[in-house]
Short mmCIF file of C-alpha atoms in Angstrom, two decimals:
data_model
loop_
_atom_site.label_atom_id
_atom_site.label_comp_id
_atom_site.label_asym_id
_atom_site.label_seq_id
_atom_site.Cartn_x
_atom_site.Cartn_y
_atom_site.Cartn_z
CA SER A 21 14.96 15.36 4.93
CA TYR A 22 14.50 15.08 8.63
CA VAL A 23 15.01 11.59 10.01
CA LEU A 24 13.59 10.11 13.12
CA THR A 25 15.31 7.03 14.60
CA GLN A 26 13.66 4.37 16.92
CA PRO A 27 14.86 1.06 18.24
CA PRO A 28 13.07 -1.78 16.28
CA SER A 29 12.19 -3.55 19.39
CA VAL A 30 11.94 -3.24 23.03
CA SER A 31 11.11 -6.14 25.41
CA VAL A 32 9.85 -5.61 28.96
CA SER A 33 8.28 -7.88 31.73
CA PRO A 34 4.82 -7.11 33.10
CA GLY A 35 4.85 -4.61 35.74
CA LYS A 36 8.14 -3.16 34.60
CA THR A 37 8.79 0.24 32.81
CA ALA A 38 9.21 0.43 29.04
CA THR A 39 11.22 3.24 27.50
CA ILE A 40 10.81 3.86 23.79
CA THR A 41 13.17 6.40 22.28
CA CYS A 42 12.93 8.64 19.11
CA GLY A 43 16.00 10.27 18.04
CA GLY A 44 16.30 13.29 15.75
CA ASN A 45 18.48 16.28 15.14
CA ASN A 46 17.42 18.85 17.75
CA ILE A 47 14.12 17.17 18.16
CA GLY A 48 13.72 18.92 21.37
CA SER A 49 12.77 21.99 19.42
CA LYS A 50 9.85 20.21 17.83
CA SER A 51 6.38 18.79 18.99
CA VAL A 52 6.48 15.03 19.00
CA HIS A 53 3.44 12.89 18.82
CA TRP A 54 3.37 9.20 19.56
CA TYR A 55 0.99 6.56 18.12
CA GLN A 56 0.21 2.97 19.29
CA GLN A 57 -0.80 0.36 16.64
CA LYS A 58 -2.02 -3.02 17.47
CA PRO A 59 -2.07 -5.73 14.83
CA GLY A 60 -4.91 -5.21 12.36
CA GLN A 61 -5.91 -1.99 13.75
CA ALA A 62 -5.42 1.67 12.79
CA PRO A 63 -2.92 3.74 14.88
CA VAL A 64 -4.12 5.58 17.93
CA VAL A 65 -2.49 8.66 19.40
CA VAL A 66 -1.15 7.93 22.92
CA MET A 67 0.86 11.05 23.43
CA TYR A 68 0.81 14.47 21.76
CA TYR A 69 2.84 17.70 22.15
CA ASP A 70 5.61 15.72 23.74
CA SER A 71 3.92 14.97 26.99
CA GLU A 72 0.16 15.49 26.63
CA ARG A 73 -1.93 12.48 27.21
CA PRO A 74 -5.25 12.12 25.30
CA ALA A 75 -8.44 11.31 27.21
CA GLY A 76 -8.73 7.61 27.83
CA ILE A 77 -4.84 6.85 27.82
CA PRO A 78 -3.75 5.59 31.10
CA GLU A 79 -1.63 7.72 33.30
CA ARG A 80 1.01 5.03 33.02
CA PHE A 81 1.89 6.60 29.73
CA SER A 82 4.21 9.55 29.82
CA GLY A 83 6.41 11.55 27.41
CA SER A 84 9.39 13.81 27.31
CA ASN A 85 11.40 15.51 24.72
CA SER A 86 14.77 17.20 25.02
CA GLY A 87 17.89 17.68 22.99
CA ASN A 88 18.08 14.99 20.35
CA THR A 89 15.82 12.43 21.96
CA ALA A 90 12.08 12.11 22.67
CA THR A 91 10.93 9.41 24.94
CA LEU A 92 7.67 7.48 25.58
CA THR A 93 7.65 5.88 28.87
CA ILE A 94 5.11 3.25 29.90
CA SER A 95 5.08 2.35 33.58
CA ARG A 96 3.76 -0.90 35.07
CA VAL A 97 3.54 -2.35 31.58
CA GLU A 98 0.49 -4.67 30.91
CA ALA A 99 0.05 -7.34 28.26
CA GLY A 100 -2.38 -4.99 26.44
CA ASP A 101 0.42 -2.47 25.81
CA GLU A 102 2.06 -4.94 23.44
CA ALA A 103 1.99 -3.04 20.06
CA ASP A 104 3.92 -1.03 17.60
CA TYR A 105 4.72 2.62 18.58
CA TYR A 106 5.63 5.35 16.17
CA CYS A 107 6.83 8.81 16.91
CA GLN A 108 5.96 11.62 14.58
CA VAL A 109 6.99 15.32 14.07
CA TRP A 110 6.34 18.03 11.70
CA ASP A 111 9.40 19.02 9.69
CA SER A 112 9.17 22.77 9.10
CA GLY A 113 12.02 22.66 6.59
CA THR A 114 10.00 20.52 4.16
CA ASP A 115 6.56 21.23 5.35
CA HIS A 116 6.12 17.55 5.76
CA ARG A 117 5.27 15.21 8.64
CA VAL A 118 7.67 12.45 9.31
CA PHE A 119 7.31 9.10 11.13
CA GLY A 120 9.89 7.21 12.98
CA GLY A 121 10.42 3.61 11.79
CA GLY A 122 8.46 2.15 14.66
CA THR A 123 9.30 0.15 17.80
CA LYS A 124 7.73 -3.11 18.50
CA LEU A 125 6.95 -3.55 22.17
CA THR A 126 7.03 -6.96 23.38
CA VAL A 127 5.69 -7.68 26.83
CA GLN B 17 -18.27 10.90 18.09
CA VAL B 18 -15.65 11.91 15.60
CA GLN B 19 -15.24 9.25 12.97
CA LEU B 20 -13.66 8.76 9.67
CA VAL B 21 -14.94 5.92 7.39
CA GLN B 22 -12.95 5.01 4.32
CA SER B 23 -14.01 3.22 1.13
CA GLY B 24 -13.48 -0.59 0.52
CA ALA B 25 -10.51 -2.57 -0.66
CA GLU B 26 -9.36 -2.09 -4.17
CA LEU B 27 -7.52 -4.39 -6.64
CA LYS B 28 -5.69 -2.64 -9.43
CA LYS B 29 -3.38 -3.43 -12.18
CA PRO B 30 0.10 -1.78 -12.54
CA GLY B 31 -0.29 1.53 -14.32
CA ALA B 32 -3.91 2.06 -13.28
CA SER B 33 -5.18 4.62 -10.73
CA VAL B 34 -7.04 4.32 -7.45
CA LYS B 35 -9.19 6.76 -5.59
CA VAL B 36 -9.77 6.26 -1.91
CA SER B 37 -12.51 8.15 -0.07
CA CYS B 38 -12.65 9.28 3.59
CA THR B 39 -16.01 10.36 5.02
CA ALA B 40 -15.92 12.52 8.22
CA SER B 41 -18.64 12.83 10.71
CA GLY B 42 -19.03 14.11 14.33
CA TYR B 43 -17.04 17.41 13.65
CA THR B 44 -16.84 20.39 11.32
CA PHE B 45 -15.25 18.93 8.31
CA SER B 46 -13.63 22.08 7.20
CA GLY B 47 -12.15 22.86 10.66
CA TYR B 48 -9.34 20.29 10.35
CA ASP B 49 -6.91 18.99 7.77
CA ILE B 50 -7.04 15.44 6.39
CA THR B 51 -3.67 13.49 6.43
CA TRP B 52 -3.04 10.50 4.28
CA VAL B 53 -0.71 7.80 5.47
CA ARG B 54 0.09 4.31 4.14
CA GLN B 55 1.45 1.17 5.44
CA ALA B 56 2.77 -1.76 3.41
CA THR B 57 2.40 -5.22 4.98
CA GLY B 58 4.81 -5.61 7.87
CA GLN B 59 6.29 -2.20 7.35
CA GLY B 60 5.98 1.19 9.25
CA LEU B 61 3.84 4.21 8.65
CA GLU B 62 4.52 6.30 5.66
CA TRP B 63 3.27 9.98 5.54
CA MET B 64 1.87 10.76 2.04
CA GLY B 65 0.37 14.29 2.46
CA TRP B 66 -2.43 16.46 3.68
CA MET B 67 -5.34 18.33 2.40
CA SER B 68 -7.26 21.25 3.76
CA PRO B 69 -10.96 20.85 3.35
CA SER B 70 -11.72 24.49 3.84
CA THR B 71 -9.29 25.77 1.11
CA GLY B 72 -8.63 22.66 -0.98
CA ARG B 73 -4.95 23.35 -0.56
CA SER B 74 -2.74 20.17 -0.28
CA GLY B 75 0.81 19.08 0.09
CA SER B 76 2.48 15.87 -0.45
CA ALA B 77 5.64 13.96 0.36
CA GLN B 78 8.24 14.33 -2.30
CA LYS B 79 8.23 10.70 -3.38
CA PHE B 80 4.52 11.06 -4.46
CA GLN B 81 4.52 14.40 -6.03
CA GLY B 82 3.22 14.18 -9.67
CA ARG B 83 1.39 10.75 -8.78
CA VAL B 84 -0.97 11.85 -5.91
CA SER B 85 -3.90 14.06 -5.91
CA MET B 86 -5.88 14.98 -2.63
CA THR B 87 -9.33 16.51 -3.13
CA ARG B 88 -12.52 16.96 -1.24
CA ASP B 89 -16.25 17.27 -1.57
CA THR B 90 -17.42 19.53 1.26
CA SER B 91 -21.07 18.91 0.59
CA LEU B 92 -20.40 15.18 1.35
CA ASN B 93 -17.87 15.84 4.20
CA THR B 94 -15.59 13.58 2.08
CA ALA B 95 -11.84 13.64 1.19
CA TYR B 96 -10.32 11.77 -1.55
CA MET B 97 -6.76 10.44 -2.36
CA GLU B 98 -6.09 9.44 -5.85
CA LEU B 99 -2.85 7.73 -6.62
CA SER B 100 -1.80 7.12 -10.27
CA SER B 101 0.54 5.11 -12.27
CA LEU B 102 0.40 2.33 -9.66
CA ARG B 103 3.30 -0.04 -9.07
CA TYR B 104 3.47 -3.31 -7.28
CA ASP B 105 5.09 -1.59 -4.34
CA ASP B 106 2.16 0.72 -3.81
CA THR B 107 0.41 -2.33 -2.41
CA ALA B 108 -0.53 -1.13 1.12
CA VAL B 109 -3.09 -0.06 3.58
CA TYR B 110 -4.09 3.46 3.06
CA TYR B 111 -5.31 5.51 6.04
CA CYS B 112 -6.79 8.91 6.33
CA ALA B 113 -6.79 10.84 9.60
CA ARG B 114 -8.01 14.14 10.93
CA GLY B 115 -5.04 16.54 11.59
CA GLY B 116 -3.56 19.94 11.24
CA LEU B 117 -0.39 21.83 11.17
CA HIS B 118 0.83 20.91 14.56
CA LEU B 119 -1.95 18.70 15.60
CA PRO B 120 -1.63 14.96 16.11
CA ASP B 121 -3.47 12.76 13.63
CA ASP B 122 -6.56 11.86 15.48
CA PRO B 123 -8.77 9.78 14.83
CA TRP B 124 -7.79 7.54 11.94
CA GLY B 125 -9.92 5.81 9.39
CA GLN B 126 -10.24 2.08 9.39
CA GLY B 127 -7.84 1.88 6.45
CA THR B 128 -8.21 0.78 2.82
CA LEU B 129 -6.34 -2.04 1.34
CA VAL B 130 -5.02 -1.32 -2.15
CA THR B 131 -3.54 -4.25 -3.89
CA VAL B 132 -1.59 -3.80 -7.21
CA SER B 133 -1.36 -6.98 -9.08
CA SER B 134 -1.52 -8.20 -12.66
#
């Protein structure tokens, strides 16, 4: 089955840039979605189709996807960005969705 | 606004079954799939499967096949996920979300805590 690999944790100072990666075999050929989950809350999509930002998500959030790595970048990080972030793809081989293991962003 | 509202917390014994409901509002229920995802305490998100409200067709992750059933009642705009032969490690928060083949899962229900305990 398709495996997505994320770093367990990323730490960044307020105002700096956070980069969260999602590794997978030829992930650049797939559409990647990113979810933010704060403690006690349901996940919320913060990026879809690699680099599309939903309404209400700040422009500080951006995404890219190429080769074997997809990336979620958060610029000018704020305390409110502290959360778990998950990447997700559709694996056409199994007709299943797959989540990465999640990255805890600490600000 | 688009909203998914799930049924309340459940406490079940090992070997029993649980049925979680997910009621949609604010959009055409048959126009999008319903995805089911679970999350054990302190763990990551685990995709369980999907169901098409328009056709009733569903698919599930291999580890749940034979134990999970995903159905719907279109007259109630409600999707159901039933998990049988419950084990202690099925204790988790179960989420439904609106999705589709290549669509992101958005929005999500508030989650339903299922606790398996003797």
